[in-house]
Coordinates of C-alpha atoms in Angstrom, one line a residue:
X1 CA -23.7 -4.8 41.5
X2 CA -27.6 -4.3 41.4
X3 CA -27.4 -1.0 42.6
X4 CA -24.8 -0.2 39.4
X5 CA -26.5 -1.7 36.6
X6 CA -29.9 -0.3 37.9
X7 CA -28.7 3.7 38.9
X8 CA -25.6 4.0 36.8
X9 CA -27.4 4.5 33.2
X10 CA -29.8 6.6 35.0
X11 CA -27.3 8.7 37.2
X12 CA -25.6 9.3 33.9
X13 CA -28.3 9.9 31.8
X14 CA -29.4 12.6 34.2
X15 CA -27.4 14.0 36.5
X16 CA -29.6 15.9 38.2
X17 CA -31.4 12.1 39.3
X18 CA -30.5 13.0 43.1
X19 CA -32.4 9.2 43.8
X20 CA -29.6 7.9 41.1
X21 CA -26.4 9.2 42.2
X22 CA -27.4 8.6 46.0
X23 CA -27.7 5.1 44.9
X24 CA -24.5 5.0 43.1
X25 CA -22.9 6.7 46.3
X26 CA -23.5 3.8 48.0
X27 CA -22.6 1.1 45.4
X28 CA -19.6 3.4 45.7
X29 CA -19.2 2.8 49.1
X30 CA -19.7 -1.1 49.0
X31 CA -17.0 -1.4 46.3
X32 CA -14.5 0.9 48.2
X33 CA -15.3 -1.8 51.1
X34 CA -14.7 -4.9 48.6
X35 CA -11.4 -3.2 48.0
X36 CA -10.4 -4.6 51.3
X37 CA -10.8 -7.9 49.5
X38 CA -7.8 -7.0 46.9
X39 CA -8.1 -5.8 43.7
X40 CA -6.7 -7.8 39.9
X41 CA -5.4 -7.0 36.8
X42 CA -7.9 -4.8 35.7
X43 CA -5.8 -2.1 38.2
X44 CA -2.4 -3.2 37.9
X45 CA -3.0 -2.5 33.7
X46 CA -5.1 0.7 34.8
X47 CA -2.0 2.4 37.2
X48 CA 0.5 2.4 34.5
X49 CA -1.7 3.5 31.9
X50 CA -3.0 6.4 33.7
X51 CA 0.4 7.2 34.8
X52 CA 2.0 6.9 31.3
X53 CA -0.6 8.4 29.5
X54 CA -2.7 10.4 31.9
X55 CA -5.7 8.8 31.8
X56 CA -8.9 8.8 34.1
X57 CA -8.4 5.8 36.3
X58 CA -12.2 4.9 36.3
X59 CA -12.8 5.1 32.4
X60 CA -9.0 3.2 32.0
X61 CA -10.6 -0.1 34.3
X62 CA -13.7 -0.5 32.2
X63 CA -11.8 -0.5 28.6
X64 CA -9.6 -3.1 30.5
X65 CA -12.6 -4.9 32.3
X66 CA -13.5 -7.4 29.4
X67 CA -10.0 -8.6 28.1
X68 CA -9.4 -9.3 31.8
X69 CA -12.2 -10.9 32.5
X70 CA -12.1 -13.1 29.6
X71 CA -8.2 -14.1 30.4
X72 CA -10.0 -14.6 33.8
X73 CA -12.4 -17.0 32.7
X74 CA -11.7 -20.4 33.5
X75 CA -10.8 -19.1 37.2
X76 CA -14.1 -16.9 38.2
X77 CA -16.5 -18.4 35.4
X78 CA -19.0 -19.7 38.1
X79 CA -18.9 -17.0 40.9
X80 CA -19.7 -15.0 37.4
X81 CA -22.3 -17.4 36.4
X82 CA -24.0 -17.0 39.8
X83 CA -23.3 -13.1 39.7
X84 CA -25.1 -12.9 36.0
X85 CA -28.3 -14.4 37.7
X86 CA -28.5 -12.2 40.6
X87 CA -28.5 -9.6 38.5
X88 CA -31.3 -10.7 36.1
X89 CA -28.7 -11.9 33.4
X90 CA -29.1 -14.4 30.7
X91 CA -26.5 -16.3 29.4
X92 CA -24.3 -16.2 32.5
X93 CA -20.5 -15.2 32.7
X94 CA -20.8 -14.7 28.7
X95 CA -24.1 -12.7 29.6
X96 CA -22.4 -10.7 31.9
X97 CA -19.8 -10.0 29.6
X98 CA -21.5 -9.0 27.0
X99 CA -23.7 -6.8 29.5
X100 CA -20.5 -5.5 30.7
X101 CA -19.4 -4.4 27.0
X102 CA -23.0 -2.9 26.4
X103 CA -22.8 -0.7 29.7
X104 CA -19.3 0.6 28.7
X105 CA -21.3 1.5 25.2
X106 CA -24.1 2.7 26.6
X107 CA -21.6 5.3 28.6
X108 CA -19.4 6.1 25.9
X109 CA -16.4 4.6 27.6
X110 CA -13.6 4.3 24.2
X111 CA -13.1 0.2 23.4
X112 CA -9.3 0.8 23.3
X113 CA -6.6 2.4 25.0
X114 CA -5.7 3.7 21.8
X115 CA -8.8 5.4 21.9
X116 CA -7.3 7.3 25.2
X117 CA -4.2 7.9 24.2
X118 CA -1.8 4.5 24.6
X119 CA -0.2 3.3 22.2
X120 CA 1.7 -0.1 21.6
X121 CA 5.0 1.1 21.4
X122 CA 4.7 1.6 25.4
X123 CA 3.8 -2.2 25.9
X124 CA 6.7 -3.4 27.5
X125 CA 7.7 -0.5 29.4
X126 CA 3.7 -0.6 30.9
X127 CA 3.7 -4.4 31.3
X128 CA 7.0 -3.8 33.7
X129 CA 5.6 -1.0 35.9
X130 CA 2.2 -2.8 36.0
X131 CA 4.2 -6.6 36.9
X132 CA 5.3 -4.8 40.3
X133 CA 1.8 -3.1 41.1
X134 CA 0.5 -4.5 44.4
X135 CA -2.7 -5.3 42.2
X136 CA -1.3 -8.6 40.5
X137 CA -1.3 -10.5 43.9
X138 CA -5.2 -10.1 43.9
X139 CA -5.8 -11.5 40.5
X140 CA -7.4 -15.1 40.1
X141 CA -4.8 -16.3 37.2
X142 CA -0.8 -15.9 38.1
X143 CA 0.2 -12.2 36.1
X144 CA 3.7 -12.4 34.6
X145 CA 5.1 -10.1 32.0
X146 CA 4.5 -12.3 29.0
X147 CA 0.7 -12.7 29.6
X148 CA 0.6 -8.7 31.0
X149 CA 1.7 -8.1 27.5
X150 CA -0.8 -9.8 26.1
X151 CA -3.8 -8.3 28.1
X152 CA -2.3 -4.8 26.7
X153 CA -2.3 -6.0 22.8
X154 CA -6.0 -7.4 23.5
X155 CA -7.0 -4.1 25.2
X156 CA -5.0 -1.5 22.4

C-alpha cells in the first residue's frame, strides 16, 4: 500500500518515471499475491459491470472501492485504522477513505458507474450475476441480493 500511494500519482503523472512504474510493478506483484487471500465485493460488483457494460476492470473497482468500503465498515474498521497509520494517514479508516476518494480524483477515475456507462435499469439483472461471483465468499459482511442492490444504487 506504501509503494501505491507513494509511485502511483507519480507513475501516472509521468509515464516515462521508469523508478515509478518499476515500483508499481511490484505493488502489482504483492497485490496479485494477496489475491491468494480472496478477493470482496468490490470484484463481485466489478465482474458484472465490466461484462454488462464493457468496462475496464481496474477503473470499475476503484469507483466501487468507497461504497464498499463504507458498507464494510463496522467489519475491517480497525485493520483500516491501523492501515491509515502505516501509511502516514490522519483520521484513520475515515482518513483512508477520504484518501482513497482523493486518489481516484487525483487520477480521473469517474465517481459513478453512470459515468462509465451503467445504468440503473440493469440493477437487478447485475446484482444476480454478481450474487454468484466467487468474489462474495471473500467479503467481510454476508453479500445477498438485497444489500448487492444497494451497493449498486450507492455506486450509480
Amino acid at each position: 500500500m506504501r509503494l501505491v500511494k507513494e509511485y502511483l500519482p507519480r507513475a501516472y503523472a509521468n509515464g516515462n518515471d521508469i523508478a515509478a512504474r518499476a515500483q508499481m510493478m511490484s505493488a502489482a506483484m504483492m497485490g496479485a499475491t494477496a489475491f491468494q487471500k480472496g478477493l470482496g465485493a468490490i470484484h463481485a460488483l466489478s465482474h458484472p459491470v465490466g461484462s454488462v457494460f464493457n468496462t475496464h476492470h481496474g477503473t470499475t473497482n476503484a469507483v466501487c472501492m468507497p461504497a464498499v468500503l463504507d458498507f464494510n465498515a463496522e467489519m475491517i474498521r480497525d485493520r483500516f485504522d491501523m492501515a491509515a497509520a502505516y501509511l502516514g494517514i490522519e483520521g484513520g479508516f475515515e482518513g483512508f477513505t477520504a484518501f482513497v476518494q482523493s486518489l481516484n480524483d487525483q487520477l480521473g477515475i469517474p465517481r459513478t458507474l453512470s459515468e462509465l456507462g451503467a445504468t440503473p435499469e440493469r440493477i437487478d439483472e447485475l446484482a444476480e450475476m454478481a450474487i454468484q461471483d466467487p468474489s462474495c465468499g471473500g467479503n467481510p459482511v454476508t453479500l445477498t441480493i438485497d444489500n448487492l442492490k444497494e451497493l449498486y444504487r450507492r455506486c450509480m
